[in-house]
Coordinates of C-alpha atoms and ligand atoms in Angstrom, one line a residue:
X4 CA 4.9 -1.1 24.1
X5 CA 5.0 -0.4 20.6
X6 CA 4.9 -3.2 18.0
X7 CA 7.8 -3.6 15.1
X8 CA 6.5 -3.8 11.7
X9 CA 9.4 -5.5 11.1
X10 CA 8.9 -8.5 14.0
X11 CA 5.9 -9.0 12.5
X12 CA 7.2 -9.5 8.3
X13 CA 9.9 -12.2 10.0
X14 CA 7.2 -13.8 11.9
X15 CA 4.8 -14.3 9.0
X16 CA 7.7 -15.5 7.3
X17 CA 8.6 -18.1 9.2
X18 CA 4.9 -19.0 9.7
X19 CA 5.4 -19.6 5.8
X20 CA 8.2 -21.2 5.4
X21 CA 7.2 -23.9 8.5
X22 CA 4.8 -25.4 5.9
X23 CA 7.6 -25.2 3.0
X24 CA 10.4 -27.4 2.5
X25 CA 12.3 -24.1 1.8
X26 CA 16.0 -24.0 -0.1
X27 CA 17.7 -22.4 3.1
X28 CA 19.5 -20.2 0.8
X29 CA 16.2 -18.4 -0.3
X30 CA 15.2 -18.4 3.2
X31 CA 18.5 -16.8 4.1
X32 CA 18.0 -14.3 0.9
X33 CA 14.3 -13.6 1.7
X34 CA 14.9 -12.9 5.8
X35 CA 16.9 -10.1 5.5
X36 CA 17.1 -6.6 3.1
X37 CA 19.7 -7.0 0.0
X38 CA 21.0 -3.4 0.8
X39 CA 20.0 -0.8 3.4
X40 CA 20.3 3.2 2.9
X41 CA 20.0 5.4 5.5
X42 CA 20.9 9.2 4.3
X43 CA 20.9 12.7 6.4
X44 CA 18.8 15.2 4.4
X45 CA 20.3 19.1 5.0
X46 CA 17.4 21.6 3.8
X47 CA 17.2 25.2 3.9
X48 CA 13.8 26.4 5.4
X49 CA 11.9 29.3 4.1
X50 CA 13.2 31.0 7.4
X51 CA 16.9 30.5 6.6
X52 CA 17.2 27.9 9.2
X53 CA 18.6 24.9 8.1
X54 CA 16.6 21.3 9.2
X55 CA 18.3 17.6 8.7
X56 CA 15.8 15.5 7.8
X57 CA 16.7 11.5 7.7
X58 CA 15.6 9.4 4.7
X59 CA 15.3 5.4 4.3
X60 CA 15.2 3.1 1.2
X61 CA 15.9 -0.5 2.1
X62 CA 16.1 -3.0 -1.0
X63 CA 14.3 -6.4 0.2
X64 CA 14.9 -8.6 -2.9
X65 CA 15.3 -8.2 -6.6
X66 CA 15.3 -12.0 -7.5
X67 CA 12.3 -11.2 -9.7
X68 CA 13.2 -7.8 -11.2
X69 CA 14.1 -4.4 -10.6
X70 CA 13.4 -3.3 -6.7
X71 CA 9.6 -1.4 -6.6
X72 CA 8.0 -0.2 -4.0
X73 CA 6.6 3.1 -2.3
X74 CA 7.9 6.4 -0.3
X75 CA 6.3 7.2 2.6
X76 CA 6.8 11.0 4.2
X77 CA 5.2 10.6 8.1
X78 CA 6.7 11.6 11.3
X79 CA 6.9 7.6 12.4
X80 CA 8.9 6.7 9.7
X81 CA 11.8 4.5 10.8
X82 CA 14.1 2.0 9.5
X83 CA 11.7 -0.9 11.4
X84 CA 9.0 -0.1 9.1
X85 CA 10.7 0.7 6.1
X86 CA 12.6 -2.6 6.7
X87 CA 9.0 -4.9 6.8
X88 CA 7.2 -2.8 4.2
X89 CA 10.5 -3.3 1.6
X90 CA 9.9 -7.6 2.9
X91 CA 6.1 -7.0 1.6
X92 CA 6.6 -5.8 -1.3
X93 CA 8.4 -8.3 -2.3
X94 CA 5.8 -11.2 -1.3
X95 CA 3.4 -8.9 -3.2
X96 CA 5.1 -8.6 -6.3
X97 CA 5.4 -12.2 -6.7
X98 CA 1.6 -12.8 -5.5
X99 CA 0.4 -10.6 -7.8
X100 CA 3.3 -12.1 -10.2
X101 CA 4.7 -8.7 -11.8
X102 CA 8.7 -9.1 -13.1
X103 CA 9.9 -6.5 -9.9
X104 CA 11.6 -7.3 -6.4
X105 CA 10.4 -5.3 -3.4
X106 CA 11.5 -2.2 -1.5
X107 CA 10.5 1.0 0.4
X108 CA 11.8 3.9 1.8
X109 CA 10.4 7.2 3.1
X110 CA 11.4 10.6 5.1
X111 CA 10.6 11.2 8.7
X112 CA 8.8 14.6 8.1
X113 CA 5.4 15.5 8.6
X114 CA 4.9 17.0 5.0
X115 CA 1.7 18.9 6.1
X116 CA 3.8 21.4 8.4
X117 CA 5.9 22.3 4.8
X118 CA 5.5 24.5 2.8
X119 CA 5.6 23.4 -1.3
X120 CA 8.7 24.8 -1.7
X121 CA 10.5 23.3 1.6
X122 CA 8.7 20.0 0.3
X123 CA 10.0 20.4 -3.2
X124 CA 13.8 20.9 -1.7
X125 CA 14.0 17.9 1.1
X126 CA 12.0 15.7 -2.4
X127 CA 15.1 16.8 -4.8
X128 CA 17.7 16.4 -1.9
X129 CA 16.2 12.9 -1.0
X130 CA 16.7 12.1 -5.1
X131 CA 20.2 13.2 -5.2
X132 CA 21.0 10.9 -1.9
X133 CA 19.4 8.2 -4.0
X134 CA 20.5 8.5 -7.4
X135 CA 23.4 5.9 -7.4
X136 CA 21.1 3.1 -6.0
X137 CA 17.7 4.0 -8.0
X138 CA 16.8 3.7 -12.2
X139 CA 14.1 1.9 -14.2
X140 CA 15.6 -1.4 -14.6
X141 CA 17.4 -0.9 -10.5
X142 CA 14.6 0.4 -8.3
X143 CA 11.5 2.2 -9.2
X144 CA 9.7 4.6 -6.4
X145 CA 6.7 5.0 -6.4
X146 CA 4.1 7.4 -4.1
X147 CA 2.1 5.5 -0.2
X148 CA 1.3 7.5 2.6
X149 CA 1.8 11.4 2.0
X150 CA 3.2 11.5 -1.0
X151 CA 1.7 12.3 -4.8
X152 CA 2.5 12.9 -8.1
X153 CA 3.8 16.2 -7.3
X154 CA 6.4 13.9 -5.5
X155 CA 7.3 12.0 -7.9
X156 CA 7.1 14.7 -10.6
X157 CA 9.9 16.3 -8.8
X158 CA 12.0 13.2 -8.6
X159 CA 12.0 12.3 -12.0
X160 CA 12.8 15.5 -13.1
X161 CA 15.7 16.0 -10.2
X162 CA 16.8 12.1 -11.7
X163 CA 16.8 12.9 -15.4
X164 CA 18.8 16.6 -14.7
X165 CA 21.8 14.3 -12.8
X166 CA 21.4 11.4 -15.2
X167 CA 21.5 13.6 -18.6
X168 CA 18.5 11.9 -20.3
X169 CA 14.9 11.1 -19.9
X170 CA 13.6 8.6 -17.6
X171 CA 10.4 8.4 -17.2
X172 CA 10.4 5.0 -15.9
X173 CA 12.5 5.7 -12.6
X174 CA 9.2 6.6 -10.4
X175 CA 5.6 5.5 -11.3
X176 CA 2.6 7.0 -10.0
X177 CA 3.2 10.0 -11.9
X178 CA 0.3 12.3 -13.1
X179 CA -0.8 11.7 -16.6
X180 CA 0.8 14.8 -18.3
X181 CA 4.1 13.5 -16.6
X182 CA 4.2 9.8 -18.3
X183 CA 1.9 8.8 -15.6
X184 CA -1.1 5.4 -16.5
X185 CA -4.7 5.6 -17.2
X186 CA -6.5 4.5 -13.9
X187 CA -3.0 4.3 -11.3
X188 CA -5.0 6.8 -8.8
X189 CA -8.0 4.7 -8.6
X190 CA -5.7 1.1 -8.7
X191 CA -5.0 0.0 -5.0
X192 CA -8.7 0.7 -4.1
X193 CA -10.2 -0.8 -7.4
X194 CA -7.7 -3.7 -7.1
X195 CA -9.4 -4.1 -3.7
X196 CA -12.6 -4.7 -4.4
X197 CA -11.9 -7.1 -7.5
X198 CA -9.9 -9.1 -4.9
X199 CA -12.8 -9.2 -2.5
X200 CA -15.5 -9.7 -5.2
X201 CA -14.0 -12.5 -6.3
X202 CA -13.2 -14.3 -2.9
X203 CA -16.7 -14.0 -1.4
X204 CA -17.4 -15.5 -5.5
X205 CA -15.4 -18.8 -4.5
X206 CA -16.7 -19.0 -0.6
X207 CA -20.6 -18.8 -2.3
X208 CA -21.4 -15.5 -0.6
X209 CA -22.4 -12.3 -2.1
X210 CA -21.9 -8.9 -1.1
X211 CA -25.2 -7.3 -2.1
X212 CA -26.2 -5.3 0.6
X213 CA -23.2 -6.3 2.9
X214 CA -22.3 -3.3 5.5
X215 CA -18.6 -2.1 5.7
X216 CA -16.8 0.3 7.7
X217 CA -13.4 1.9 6.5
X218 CA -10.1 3.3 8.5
X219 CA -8.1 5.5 6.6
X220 CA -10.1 8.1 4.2
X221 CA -7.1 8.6 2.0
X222 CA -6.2 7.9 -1.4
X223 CA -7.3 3.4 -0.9
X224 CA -9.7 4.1 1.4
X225 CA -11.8 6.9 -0.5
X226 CA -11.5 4.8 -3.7
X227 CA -12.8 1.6 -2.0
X228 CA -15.4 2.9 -0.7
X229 CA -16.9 4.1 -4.3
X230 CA -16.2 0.4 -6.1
X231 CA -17.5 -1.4 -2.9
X232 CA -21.0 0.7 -3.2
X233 CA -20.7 -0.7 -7.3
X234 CA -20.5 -4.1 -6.2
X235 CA -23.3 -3.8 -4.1
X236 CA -21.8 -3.2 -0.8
X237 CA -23.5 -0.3 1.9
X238 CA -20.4 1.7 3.1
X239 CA -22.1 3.1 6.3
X240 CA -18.8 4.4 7.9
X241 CA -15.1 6.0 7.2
X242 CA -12.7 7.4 9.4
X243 CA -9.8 9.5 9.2
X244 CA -7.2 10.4 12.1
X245 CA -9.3 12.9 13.8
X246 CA -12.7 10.5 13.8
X247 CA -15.4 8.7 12.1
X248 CA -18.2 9.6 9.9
X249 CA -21.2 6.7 10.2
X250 CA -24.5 7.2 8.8
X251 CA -26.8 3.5 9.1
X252 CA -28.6 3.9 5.9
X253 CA -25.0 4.4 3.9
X254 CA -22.6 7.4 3.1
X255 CA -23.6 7.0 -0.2
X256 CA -22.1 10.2 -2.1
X257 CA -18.4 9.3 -1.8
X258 CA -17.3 12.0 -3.9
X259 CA -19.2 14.3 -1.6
X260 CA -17.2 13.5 1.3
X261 CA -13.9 13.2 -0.5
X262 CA -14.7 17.3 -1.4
X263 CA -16.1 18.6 2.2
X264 CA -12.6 17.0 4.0
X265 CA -10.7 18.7 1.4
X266 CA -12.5 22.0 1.6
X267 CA -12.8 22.0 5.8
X268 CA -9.8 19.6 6.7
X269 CA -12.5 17.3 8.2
X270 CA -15.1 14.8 8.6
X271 CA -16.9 16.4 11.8
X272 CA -19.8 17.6 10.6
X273 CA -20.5 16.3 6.9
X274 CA -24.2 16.9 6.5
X275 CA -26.9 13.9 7.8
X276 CA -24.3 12.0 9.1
X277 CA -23.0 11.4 13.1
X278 CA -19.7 11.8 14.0
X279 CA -17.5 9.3 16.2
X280 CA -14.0 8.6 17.6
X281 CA -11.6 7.5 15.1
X282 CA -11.4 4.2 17.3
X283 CA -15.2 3.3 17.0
X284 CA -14.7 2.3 13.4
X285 CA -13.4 -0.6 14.3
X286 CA -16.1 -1.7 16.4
X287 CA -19.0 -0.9 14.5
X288 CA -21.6 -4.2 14.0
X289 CA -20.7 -4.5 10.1
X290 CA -19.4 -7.2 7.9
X291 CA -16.5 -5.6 6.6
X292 CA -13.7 -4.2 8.1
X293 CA -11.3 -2.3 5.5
X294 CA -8.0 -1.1 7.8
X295 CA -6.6 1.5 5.0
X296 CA -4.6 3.7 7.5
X297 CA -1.7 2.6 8.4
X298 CA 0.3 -0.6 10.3
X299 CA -0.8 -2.1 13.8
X300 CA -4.5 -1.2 13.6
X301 CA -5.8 -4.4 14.4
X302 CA -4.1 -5.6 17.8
X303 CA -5.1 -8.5 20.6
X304 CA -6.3 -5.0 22.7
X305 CA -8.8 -4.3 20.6
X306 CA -9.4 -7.7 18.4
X307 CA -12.2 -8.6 20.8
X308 CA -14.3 -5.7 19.8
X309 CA -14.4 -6.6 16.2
X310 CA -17.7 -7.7 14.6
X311 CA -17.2 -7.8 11.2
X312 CA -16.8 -11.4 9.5
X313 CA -14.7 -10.1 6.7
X314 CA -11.1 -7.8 6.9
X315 CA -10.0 -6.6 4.3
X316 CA -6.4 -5.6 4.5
X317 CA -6.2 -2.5 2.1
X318 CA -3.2 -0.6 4.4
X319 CA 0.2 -2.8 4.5
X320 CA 0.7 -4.2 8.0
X321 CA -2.7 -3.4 10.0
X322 CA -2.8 -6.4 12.2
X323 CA -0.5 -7.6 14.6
X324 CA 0.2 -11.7 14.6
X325 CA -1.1 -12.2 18.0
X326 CA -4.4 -10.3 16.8
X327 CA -4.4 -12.5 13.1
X328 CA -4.6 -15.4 15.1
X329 CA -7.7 -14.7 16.9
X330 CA -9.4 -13.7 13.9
X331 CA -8.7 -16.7 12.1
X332 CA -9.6 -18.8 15.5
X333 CA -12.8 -17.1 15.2
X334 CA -13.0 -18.0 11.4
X335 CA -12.9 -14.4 10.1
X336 CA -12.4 -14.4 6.5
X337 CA -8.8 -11.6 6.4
X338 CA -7.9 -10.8 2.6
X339 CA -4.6 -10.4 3.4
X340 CA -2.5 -7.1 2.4
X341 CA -0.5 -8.2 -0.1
X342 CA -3.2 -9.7 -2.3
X343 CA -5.6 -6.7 -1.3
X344 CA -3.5 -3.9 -1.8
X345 CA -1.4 -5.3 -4.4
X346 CA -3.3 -3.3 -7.2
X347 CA -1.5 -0.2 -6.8
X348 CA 1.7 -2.0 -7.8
X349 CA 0.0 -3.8 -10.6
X350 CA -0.8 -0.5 -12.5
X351 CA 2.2 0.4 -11.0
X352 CA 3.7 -2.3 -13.2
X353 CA 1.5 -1.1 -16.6
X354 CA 2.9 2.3 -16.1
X355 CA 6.3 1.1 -16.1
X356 CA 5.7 -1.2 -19.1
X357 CA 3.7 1.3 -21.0
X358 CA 7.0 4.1 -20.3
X359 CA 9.6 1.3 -21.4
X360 CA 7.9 0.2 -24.5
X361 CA 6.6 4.2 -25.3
X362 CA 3.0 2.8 -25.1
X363 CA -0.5 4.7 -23.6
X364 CA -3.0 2.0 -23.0
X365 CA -6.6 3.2 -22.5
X366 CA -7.9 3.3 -18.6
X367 CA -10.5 0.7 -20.0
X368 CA -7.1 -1.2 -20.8
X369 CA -5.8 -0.8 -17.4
X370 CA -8.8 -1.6 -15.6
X371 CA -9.3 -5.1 -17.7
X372 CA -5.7 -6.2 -17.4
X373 CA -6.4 -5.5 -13.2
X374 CA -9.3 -7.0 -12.8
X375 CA -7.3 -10.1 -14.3
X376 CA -4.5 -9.8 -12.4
X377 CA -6.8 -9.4 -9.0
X378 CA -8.6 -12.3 -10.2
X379 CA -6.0 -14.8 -10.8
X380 CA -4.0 -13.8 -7.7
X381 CA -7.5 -14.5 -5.6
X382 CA -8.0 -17.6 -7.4
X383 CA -4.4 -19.0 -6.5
X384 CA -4.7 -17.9 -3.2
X385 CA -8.3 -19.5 -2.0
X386 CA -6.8 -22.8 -4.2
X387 CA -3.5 -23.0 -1.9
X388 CA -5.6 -22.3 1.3
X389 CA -8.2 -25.0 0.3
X390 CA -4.9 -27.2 -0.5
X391 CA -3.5 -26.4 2.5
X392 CA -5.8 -25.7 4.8
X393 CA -4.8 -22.6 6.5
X394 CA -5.4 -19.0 6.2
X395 CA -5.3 -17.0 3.0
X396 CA -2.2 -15.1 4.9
X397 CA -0.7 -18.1 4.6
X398 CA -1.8 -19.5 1.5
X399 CA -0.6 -15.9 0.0
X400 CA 2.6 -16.3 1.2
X401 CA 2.8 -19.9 0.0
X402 CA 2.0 -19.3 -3.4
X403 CA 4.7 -16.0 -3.0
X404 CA 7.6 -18.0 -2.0
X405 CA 6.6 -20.6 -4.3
X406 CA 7.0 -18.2 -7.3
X407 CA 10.0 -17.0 -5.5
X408 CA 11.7 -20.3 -5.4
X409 CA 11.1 -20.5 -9.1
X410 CA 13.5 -17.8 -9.9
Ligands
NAD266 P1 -3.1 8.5 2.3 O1 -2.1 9.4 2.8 O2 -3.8 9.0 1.0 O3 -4.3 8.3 3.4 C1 -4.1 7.8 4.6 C2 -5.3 8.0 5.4 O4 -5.2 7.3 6.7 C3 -5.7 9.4 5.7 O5 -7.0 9.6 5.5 C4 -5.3 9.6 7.2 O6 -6.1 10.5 7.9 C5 -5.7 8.2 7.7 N1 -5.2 7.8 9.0 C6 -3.9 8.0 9.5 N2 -3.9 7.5 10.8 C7 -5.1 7.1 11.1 C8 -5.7 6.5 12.2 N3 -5.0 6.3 13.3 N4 -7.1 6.2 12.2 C9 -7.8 6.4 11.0 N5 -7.3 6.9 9.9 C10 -6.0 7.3 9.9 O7 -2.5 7.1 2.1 P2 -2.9 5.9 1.2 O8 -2.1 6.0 -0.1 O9 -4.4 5.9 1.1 O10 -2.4 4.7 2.0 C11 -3.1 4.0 3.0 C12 -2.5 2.6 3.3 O11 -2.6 1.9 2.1 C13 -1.1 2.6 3.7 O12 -0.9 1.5 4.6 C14 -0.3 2.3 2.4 O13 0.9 1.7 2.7 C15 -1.3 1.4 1.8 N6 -1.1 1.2 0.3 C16 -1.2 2.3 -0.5 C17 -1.1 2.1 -1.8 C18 -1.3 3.2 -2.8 O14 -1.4 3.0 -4.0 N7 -1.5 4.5 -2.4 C19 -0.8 0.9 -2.4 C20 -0.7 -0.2 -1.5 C21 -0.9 0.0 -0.1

């Protein structure tokens, strides 16, 4: 059976809001999208054939500021997930306490079967669908799973052509000769490990020599694993969708890696190291387990095999409640996703700021203003799950809805 992203944002909800003597009109605003869009996408194929793709943005809640929030091109995209990724974004945007609401959207394509020019038409279609119900200070895109700069390249321009001015501001996560920020690549994975640096800081543990194992060798997962090898950390396996790459002694030349799956499409095979099924990363005896695919990784069918005493949620949604409360019954330290991942949005954030104001910050800036933003979000949420005594899930989503309430 499969599980519904979107089950699982109401659940954790209302696993909040039990502990919260919640205004029921917030609680009303917060358990369901502002606005739902749902649009058929006609494209011409380089054949001459003509597809319909269908595209999703949902707009969770813009009490704080304009929606934000990612696209996401992948075959499983549906309005379920869009509907719980939009919910997370907000709860993340208020954790890491940057003036946006949250929302999502994303195509059900697989983008790797298209060519660039198919991509670039169903990308400028999608934008023209949009246009009335996206805008720098309305809702601003920005690139998750699949999508790039390219992407968003084509966006703006497709927005500023039907709008009749520049905009840079209407998508971040742009490339730097497009109005793009210093450091937004490297963000969501650097973000990561400031976040986990500084909550095994405040449990009195250190992560010198620690051994962690990574699912999902994408855009988070890649950058991770280079600033968790900074802080000390061994990174001694990462997996993609095909399998995993372990070597005991540490995959040390991340870079490396990064260039040999790009050049063969693959991990099978990288030089001195053994190759598994993508399953066994989860299972592996290490410390750390980083889920940075994608949602439902972590479920009660496989939540026995884990070893690892840390998780560190870097993908949005990778365990299912059932699975989260083993973990914490076990005492398993989970950073949860929206503190871990919430980097991305952060820079996300600068770049938006910097395009407003016609500013360029330095990407020694950027990574200074992040690494305070981490830090103070970590440090709220260990304080509110000492306070309360409950998860740092919880405690995330307490101090969220508190900031929320606020408004
Ligand atoms: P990406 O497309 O760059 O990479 C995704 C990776 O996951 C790929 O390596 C893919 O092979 C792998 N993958 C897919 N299915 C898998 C499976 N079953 N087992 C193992 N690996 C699998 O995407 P990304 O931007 O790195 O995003 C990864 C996750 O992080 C998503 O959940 C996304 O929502 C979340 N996230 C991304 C950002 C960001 O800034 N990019 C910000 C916040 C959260």
């Amino acid at each position: 059976m499969s599980i519904n992203p979107w089950h699982t944002a109401q659940e954790q909800l209302e696993n909040a809001t039990d502990r919260l003597d919640l205004d029921p009109l917030l609680h009303a605003r917060l358990s369901q999208p502002d606005r739902i869009v749902e649009v058929s996408l006609p494209v011409t194929m380089d054949d001459d054939s003509v597809r319909v793709f269908t595209g999703f943005r949902v707009q969770h809640n813009n009490i704080r500021g304009p929606y934000k929030g990612g696209l996401r091109y992948h075959p499983h995209v549906d309005m379920n997930e869009v509907k719980a990724l939009s919910f997370w974004m907000t709860m993340k945007n208020a954790l890491i306490d940057v003036p946006f609401g949250g929302g999502k959207g994303g195509i059900a394509v697989d983008p790797k079967v298209l060519s660039v020019g198919e991509l670039e038409r169903l990308t400028r279609e999608f934008t023209r669908k949009l246009f009335p119900v996206i805008g720098p200070a309305l809702d601003v895109p920005a690139p998750d799973v699949n999508t790039s700069g390219q992407i968003m390249r084509w966006i703006r321009d497709e927005y500023e052509t039907l709008a009749g001015k520049q905009a840079p501001a209407v998508v971040t996560g742009k490339s730097l000769d497009n109005g793009g920020s210093e450091g937004r690549t490297e963000a969501t994975g650097l973000g990561g490990s400031f976040a986990l640096a500084e909550l095994t800081r405040l449990s009195g543990d250190t992560l010198k020599g620690k051994t962690v194992a990574i699912q999902g060798f994408g855009n988070v997962g890649s950058y991770f694993a280079e600033y968790a090898i900074e802080l000390g950390c061994v990174v001694v396996a990462v997996s993609d969708s095909k399998g995993t790459l372990y070597k005991q002694s540490g995959l040390n030349d991340v870079k490396a890696i990064e260039k040999y799956k790009k050049d063969t499409k693959s991990l099978d095979g990288f030089p001195g190291a053994d190759y598994l099924s993508a399953e066994a990363v989860l299972s592996l005896d290490v410390d750390i387990l980083v889920p940075a695919a994608l949602e439902n990784s972590i479920t009660i069918d496989n939540v026995g095999d884990i070893k690892a005493t840390i998780i560190v949620e870097m993908a949005n949604g990778p365990t299912t409640p059932d699975a989260d409360a083993v973990l914490n019954e076990r005492g398993v330290m989970v950073i949860p996703d929206i503190l871990a991942n919430s980097g991305g949005v952060a820079v996300s954030y600068f770049e938006w700021f910097q395009n407003m104001n016609d500013e360029s910050w330095t990407k020694e800036d950027v990574f200074e203003k992040l690494k305070q933003k981490m830090t103070s979000a970590a440090q709220a949420t260990f304080a509110s799950a000492v306070e309360n005594s409950c998860s740092l899930r919880e405690a995330a989503y307490l101090v969220a809805i508190g900031r929320l309430g606020q408004k």
